[in-house]
Amino acid sequence: MTDEPAEVDHAVGIPDAYQRLWVPHRMAYISSNHTGPSAGSSPDGSCPFCEAPKRSDEEALIVHRGEHAYVLLNLFPYNSGHLLVCPYRHVGLYDEATEAEVQEVASLTQTAMRVLREDSRCDGFNIGMNQGAIAGAGVAAHLHQHVVPRWAADANFFPIIAGTKALPVLLGDTWRSLHDAWPA
């Protein structure tokens, strides 16, 4: 007799209204130290948004450098062309940004929208800032605005519009890992 289920269906649990989209590549993001008060910091504790401007544009995926803020591609995008607009200064919350930083982040966001519309022919955008780790900020200690291009037929934000969840690990892999780790 084996401890492993004969069919995957036995390990699924109670059926619900969600379809599953398996995206195991997202596990790199989830397991890369994105927890706690310094959420999103590098393994050495450095801030990726403070470090990026020290590198070449190509290496850091920086699209544009302004005087007080810059634009770069998101390493873990929700959609192709997902941009981040960040002040250079290490500041965590929008109300802590200077007027010059706020103005340039807003201006660069508008420019990002124009460039994305022209370049990728997107139909719309999701734009926003997650303030603090509890609000979903991947890098909570450094302010950044998301500019996510959207198309009429894209398939992101699954739970909201399609009743589907993106799961980063296959059920079989999760089962094996938990089974092997469970105390005897």
PDB file of C-alpha atoms in Angstrom:
ATOM      1  CA  MET A   1       0.000   0.000   0.000  1.00  0.00           C
ATOM      2  CA  THR A   2       1.302   3.464  -0.852  1.00  0.00           C
ATOM      3  CA  ASP A   3       0.723   6.718   0.981  1.00  0.00           C
ATOM      4  CA  GLU A   4       0.400   8.580  -2.331  1.00  0.00           C
ATOM      5  CA  PRO A   5      -3.115   8.960  -3.761  1.00  0.00           C
ATOM      6  CA  ALA A   6      -3.886   6.769  -6.776  1.00  0.00           C
ATOM      7  CA  GLU A   7      -5.315   9.727  -8.666  1.00  0.00           C
ATOM      8  CA  VAL A   8      -4.731  13.455  -8.361  1.00  0.00           C
ATOM      9  CA  ASP A   9      -8.489  13.976  -7.899  1.00  0.00           C
ATOM     10  CA  HIS A  10      -8.267  12.405  -4.430  1.00  0.00           C
ATOM     11  CA  ALA A  11      -5.800  15.091  -3.313  1.00  0.00           C
ATOM     12  CA  VAL A  12      -7.749  18.045  -4.666  1.00  0.00           C
ATOM     13  CA  GLY A  13     -10.079  18.530  -1.723  1.00  0.00           C
ATOM     14  CA  ILE A  14     -13.582  19.916  -1.801  1.00  0.00           C
ATOM     15  CA  PRO A  15     -14.506  21.191  -5.258  1.00  0.00           C
ATOM     16  CA  ASP A  16     -15.199  24.900  -5.566  1.00  0.00           C
ATOM     17  CA  ALA A  17     -16.012  27.347  -8.337  1.00  0.00           C
ATOM     18  CA  TYR A  18     -12.352  27.983  -9.182  1.00  0.00           C
ATOM     19  CA  GLN A  19     -10.467  26.567 -12.110  1.00  0.00           C
ATOM     20  CA  ARG A  20      -6.734  26.096 -11.520  1.00  0.00           C
ATOM     21  CA  LEU A  21      -3.937  27.602 -13.566  1.00  0.00           C
ATOM     22  CA  TRP A  22      -0.603  26.069 -12.673  1.00  0.00           C
ATOM     23  CA  VAL A  23       2.226  28.618 -12.700  1.00  0.00           C
ATOM     24  CA  PRO A  24       5.133  26.922 -10.925  1.00  0.00           C
ATOM     25  CA  HIS A  25       7.593  29.626 -12.077  1.00  0.00           C
ATOM     26  CA  ARG A  26       5.897  32.021  -9.581  1.00  0.00           C
ATOM     27  CA  MET A  27       7.394  29.966  -6.738  1.00  0.00           C
ATOM     28  CA  ALA A  28      10.725  31.759  -7.319  1.00  0.00           C
ATOM     29  CA  TYR A  29       8.985  35.000  -6.318  1.00  0.00           C
ATOM     30  CA  ILE A  30       7.025  33.544  -3.426  1.00  0.00           C
ATOM     31  CA  SER A  31      10.041  31.853  -1.862  1.00  0.00           C
ATOM     32  CA  SER A  32      12.471  34.751  -2.396  1.00  0.00           C
ATOM     33  CA  ASN A  33      12.275  36.344   1.045  1.00  0.00           C
ATOM     34  CA  HIS A  34       9.104  38.384   0.431  1.00  0.00           C
ATOM     35  CA  THR A  35       7.912  38.345   4.034  1.00  0.00           C
ATOM     36  CA  GLY A  36       8.174  40.419   7.175  1.00  0.00           C
ATOM     37  CA  PRO A  37       8.888  44.105   7.735  1.00  0.00           C
ATOM     38  CA  SER A  38      11.568  44.253   5.048  1.00  0.00           C
ATOM     39  CA  ALA A  39       9.399  42.440   2.520  1.00  0.00           C
ATOM     40  CA  GLY A  40      10.993  42.337  -0.881  1.00  0.00           C
ATOM     41  CA  SER A  41      14.516  42.969   0.280  1.00  0.00           C
ATOM     42  CA  SER A  42      17.320  40.977  -1.292  1.00  0.00           C
ATOM     43  CA  PRO A  43      18.843  38.065   0.635  1.00  0.00           C
ATOM     44  CA  ASP A  44      21.601  40.430   1.821  1.00  0.00           C
ATOM     45  CA  GLY A  45      18.953  42.855   3.148  1.00  0.00           C
ATOM     46  CA  SER A  46      19.423  45.469   0.422  1.00  0.00           C
ATOM     47  CA  CYS A  47      16.485  47.158  -1.289  1.00  0.00           C
ATOM     48  CA  PRO A  48      16.103  46.155  -4.956  1.00  0.00           C
ATOM     49  CA  PHE A  49      14.750  49.613  -5.839  1.00  0.00           C
ATOM     50  CA  CYS A  50      17.755  51.319  -4.245  1.00  0.00           C
ATOM     51  CA  GLU A  51      20.164  48.905  -5.934  1.00  0.00           C
ATOM     52  CA  ALA A  52      18.649  48.983  -9.445  1.00  0.00           C
ATOM     53  CA  PRO A  53      19.760  52.555 -10.323  1.00  0.00           C
ATOM     54  CA  LYS A  54      23.373  51.595  -9.482  1.00  0.00           C
ATOM     55  CA  ARG A  55      23.344  49.054 -12.333  1.00  0.00           C
ATOM     56  CA  SER A  56      23.174  49.551 -16.079  1.00  0.00           C
ATOM     57  CA  ASP A  57      19.742  50.192 -17.548  1.00  0.00           C
ATOM     58  CA  GLU A  58      19.799  46.890 -19.422  1.00  0.00           C
ATOM     59  CA  GLU A  59      20.920  44.863 -16.424  1.00  0.00           C
ATOM     60  CA  ALA A  60      18.363  46.475 -14.086  1.00  0.00           C
ATOM     61  CA  LEU A  61      15.606  46.622 -16.738  1.00  0.00           C
ATOM     62  CA  ILE A  62      15.342  50.385 -16.267  1.00  0.00           C
ATOM     63  CA  VAL A  63      13.285  51.908 -19.061  1.00  0.00           C
ATOM     64  CA  HIS A  64      13.770  55.577 -18.119  1.00  0.00           C
ATOM     65  CA  ARG A  65      15.630  57.611 -15.502  1.00  0.00           C
ATOM     66  CA  GLY A  66      14.167  60.915 -14.349  1.00  0.00           C
ATOM     67  CA  GLU A  67      15.454  63.441 -11.841  1.00  0.00           C
ATOM     68  CA  HIS A  68      13.558  62.148  -8.777  1.00  0.00           C
ATOM     69  CA  ALA A  69      12.143  58.828 -10.014  1.00  0.00           C
ATOM     70  CA  TYR A  70      12.722  56.114 -12.586  1.00  0.00           C
ATOM     71  CA  VAL A  71      10.759  53.442 -14.482  1.00  0.00           C
ATOM     72  CA  LEU A  72      11.689  49.772 -14.714  1.00  0.00           C
ATOM     73  CA  LEU A  73      10.108  46.502 -15.768  1.00  0.00           C
ATOM     74  CA  ASN A  74       8.681  44.327 -13.009  1.00  0.00           C
ATOM     75  CA  LEU A  75      10.758  41.164 -12.604  1.00  0.00           C
ATOM     76  CA  PHE A  76       7.595  39.282 -11.637  1.00  0.00           C
ATOM     77  CA  PRO A  77       4.981  40.842 -13.959  1.00  0.00           C
ATOM     78  CA  TYR A  78       1.231  40.393 -13.871  1.00  0.00           C
ATOM     79  CA  ASN A  79       1.230  41.074 -17.617  1.00  0.00           C
ATOM     80  CA  SER A  80       3.774  41.726 -20.347  1.00  0.00           C
ATOM     81  CA  GLY A  81       5.004  45.280 -20.060  1.00  0.00           C
ATOM     82  CA  HIS A  82       4.216  45.570 -16.329  1.00  0.00           C
ATOM     83  CA  LEU A  83       6.173  48.659 -15.259  1.00  0.00           C
ATOM     84  CA  LEU A  84       7.104  50.088 -11.880  1.00  0.00           C
ATOM     85  CA  VAL A  85       7.642  53.801 -11.231  1.00  0.00           C
ATOM     86  CA  CYS A  86       9.913  54.365  -8.224  1.00  0.00           C
ATOM     87  CA  PRO A  87      11.431  57.377  -6.523  1.00  0.00           C
ATOM     88  CA  TYR A  88      15.203  57.094  -6.131  1.00  0.00           C
ATOM     89  CA  ARG A  89      14.927  57.974  -2.460  1.00  0.00           C
ATOM     90  CA  HIS A  90      14.184  55.079  -0.107  1.00  0.00           C
ATOM     91  CA  VAL A  91      10.739  56.020   1.171  1.00  0.00           C
ATOM     92  CA  GLY A  92       7.994  53.562   2.075  1.00  0.00           C
ATOM     93  CA  LEU A  93       4.720  55.448   1.913  1.00  0.00           C
ATOM     94  CA  TYR A  94       3.124  57.854  -0.535  1.00  0.00           C
ATOM     95  CA  ASP A  95       2.533  60.518   2.105  1.00  0.00           C
ATOM     96  CA  GLU A  96       6.257  60.467   2.936  1.00  0.00           C
ATOM     97  CA  ALA A  97       7.257  61.342  -0.639  1.00  0.00           C
ATOM     98  CA  THR A  98       8.266  64.907  -1.448  1.00  0.00           C
ATOM     99  CA  GLU A  99       6.145  67.040  -3.766  1.00  0.00           C
ATOM    100  CA  ALA A 100       8.824  66.705  -6.467  1.00  0.00           C
ATOM    101  CA  GLU A 101       8.790  62.897  -6.136  1.00  0.00           C
ATOM    102  CA  VAL A 102       4.984  62.770  -6.275  1.00  0.00           C
ATOM    103  CA  GLN A 103       4.907  64.992  -9.355  1.00  0.00           C
ATOM    104  CA  GLU A 104       7.558  62.995 -11.199  1.00  0.00           C
ATOM    105  CA  VAL A 105       6.002  59.617 -10.320  1.00  0.00           C
ATOM    106  CA  ALA A 106       2.682  60.933 -11.685  1.00  0.00           C
ATOM    107  CA  SER A 107       4.290  62.334 -14.830  1.00  0.00           C
ATOM    108  CA  LEU A 108       6.284  59.163 -15.495  1.00  0.00           C
ATOM    109  CA  THR A 109       3.128  57.092 -14.972  1.00  0.00           C
ATOM    110  CA  GLN A 110       1.339  59.125 -17.647  1.00  0.00           C
ATOM    111  CA  THR A 111       4.286  58.721 -20.003  1.00  0.00           C
ATOM    112  CA  ALA A 112       4.411  54.979 -19.292  1.00  0.00           C
ATOM    113  CA  MET A 113       0.741  54.709 -20.276  1.00  0.00           C
ATOM    114  CA  ARG A 114       1.332  56.560 -23.538  1.00  0.00           C
ATOM    115  CA  VAL A 115       4.375  54.445 -24.390  1.00  0.00           C
ATOM    116  CA  LEU A 116       2.607  51.176 -23.575  1.00  0.00           C
ATOM    117  CA  ARG A 117      -0.474  52.149 -25.602  1.00  0.00           C
ATOM    118  CA  GLU A 118       1.681  53.000 -28.601  1.00  0.00           C
ATOM    119  CA  ASP A 119       4.116  50.113 -28.306  1.00  0.00           C
ATOM    120  CA  SER A 120       1.884  47.249 -27.217  1.00  0.00           C
ATOM    121  CA  ARG A 121      -1.544  48.462 -28.290  1.00  0.00           C
ATOM    122  CA  CYS A 122      -3.023  47.735 -24.859  1.00  0.00           C
ATOM    123  CA  ASP A 123      -6.683  48.481 -24.192  1.00  0.00           C
ATOM    124  CA  GLY A 124      -6.424  49.715 -20.605  1.00  0.00           C
ATOM    125  CA  PHE A 125      -4.391  49.737 -17.403  1.00  0.00           C
ATOM    126  CA  ASN A 126      -4.366  48.769 -13.772  1.00  0.00           C
ATOM    127  CA  ILE A 127      -2.439  51.436 -11.905  1.00  0.00           C
ATOM    128  CA  GLY A 128      -1.800  51.444  -8.189  1.00  0.00           C
ATOM    129  CA  MET A 129       0.382  51.348  -5.127  1.00  0.00           C
ATOM    130  CA  ASN A 130       0.249  48.745  -2.390  1.00  0.00           C
ATOM    131  CA  GLN A 131       1.214  50.552   0.805  1.00  0.00           C
ATOM    132  CA  GLY A 132       2.880  48.256   3.326  1.00  0.00           C
ATOM    133  CA  ALA A 133       3.365  44.492   3.430  1.00  0.00           C
ATOM    134  CA  ILE A 134      -0.132  43.910   4.827  1.00  0.00           C
ATOM    135  CA  ALA A 135      -1.568  45.659   1.744  1.00  0.00           C
ATOM    136  CA  GLY A 136       0.340  43.394  -0.615  1.00  0.00           C
ATOM    137  CA  ALA A 137       3.472  45.415  -1.303  1.00  0.00           C
ATOM    138  CA  GLY A 138       6.175  43.020  -2.507  1.00  0.00           C
ATOM    139  CA  VAL A 139       8.793  45.605  -1.550  1.00  0.00           C
ATOM    140  CA  ALA A 140       7.059  47.353   1.330  1.00  0.00           C
ATOM    141  CA  ALA A 141       9.940  49.595   2.344  1.00  0.00           C
ATOM    142  CA  HIS A 142      10.293  51.380  -1.007  1.00  0.00           C
ATOM    143  CA  LEU A 143       7.418  53.217  -2.674  1.00  0.00           C
ATOM    144  CA  HIS A 144       6.599  52.078  -6.198  1.00  0.00           C
ATOM    145  CA  GLN A 145       3.639  52.484  -8.505  1.00  0.00           C
ATOM    146  CA  HIS A 146       2.492  49.633 -10.737  1.00  0.00           C
ATOM    147  CA  VAL A 147       1.493  50.327 -14.332  1.00  0.00           C
ATOM    148  CA  VAL A 148      -0.018  47.116 -15.664  1.00  0.00           C
ATOM    149  CA  PRO A 149      -1.148  47.118 -19.300  1.00  0.00           C
ATOM    150  CA  ARG A 150      -4.361  45.234 -20.008  1.00  0.00           C
ATOM    151  CA  TRP A 151      -5.897  43.848 -23.170  1.00  0.00           C
ATOM    152  CA  ALA A 152      -9.531  42.949 -23.789  1.00  0.00           C
ATOM    153  CA  ALA A 153      -8.626  39.254 -24.070  1.00  0.00           C
ATOM    154  CA  ASP A 154      -5.914  38.998 -21.409  1.00  0.00           C
ATOM    155  CA  ALA A 155      -6.267  36.509 -18.602  1.00  0.00           C
ATOM    156  CA  ASN A 156      -4.898  38.146 -15.464  1.00  0.00           C
ATOM    157  CA  PHE A 157      -6.603  38.991 -12.199  1.00  0.00           C
ATOM    158  CA  PHE A 158      -8.246  35.579 -12.571  1.00  0.00           C
ATOM    159  CA  PRO A 159     -10.079  35.347  -9.244  1.00  0.00           C
ATOM    160  CA  ILE A 160     -11.890  38.630  -9.830  1.00  0.00           C
ATOM    161  CA  ILE A 161     -13.018  38.299 -13.424  1.00  0.00           C
ATOM    162  CA  ALA A 162     -12.766  34.611 -14.265  1.00  0.00           C
ATOM    163  CA  GLY A 163     -13.228  32.666 -11.035  1.00  0.00           C
ATOM    164  CA  THR A 164      -9.771  31.108 -11.454  1.00  0.00           C
ATOM    165  CA  LYS A 165      -6.787  30.989  -9.102  1.00  0.00           C
ATOM    166  CA  ALA A 166      -3.142  30.916 -10.200  1.00  0.00           C
ATOM    167  CA  LEU A 167      -1.300  28.297  -8.170  1.00  0.00           C
ATOM    168  CA  PRO A 168       2.514  28.367  -8.280  1.00  0.00           C
ATOM    169  CA  VAL A 169       3.152  24.753  -7.280  1.00  0.00           C
ATOM    170  CA  LEU A 170       1.614  21.581  -8.665  1.00  0.00           C
ATOM    171  CA  LEU A 171      -0.606  19.743  -6.196  1.00  0.00           C
ATOM    172  CA  GLY A 172       1.520  16.617  -6.504  1.00  0.00           C
ATOM    173  CA  ASP A 173       4.668  18.544  -5.585  1.00  0.00           C
ATOM    174  CA  THR A 174       2.921  20.200  -2.644  1.00  0.00           C
ATOM    175  CA  TRP A 175       1.569  16.886  -1.465  1.00  0.00           C
ATOM    176  CA  ARG A 176       4.990  15.181  -1.640  1.00  0.00           C
ATOM    177  CA  SER A 177       6.690  18.046   0.193  1.00  0.00           C
ATOM    178  CA  LEU A 178       4.134  18.162   3.006  1.00  0.00           C
ATOM    179  CA  HIS A 179       3.887  14.399   3.237  1.00  0.00           C
ATOM    180  CA  ASP A 180       7.650  14.024   3.597  1.00  0.00           C
ATOM    181  CA  ALA A 181       7.821  16.863   6.145  1.00  0.00           C
ATOM    182  CA  TRP A 182       4.889  15.663   8.272  1.00  0.00           C
ATOM    183  CA  PRO A 183       5.965  14.193  11.630  1.00  0.00           C
ATOM    184  CA  ALA A 184       5.593  10.419  11.770  1.00  0.00           C
TER     185      ALA A 184
END
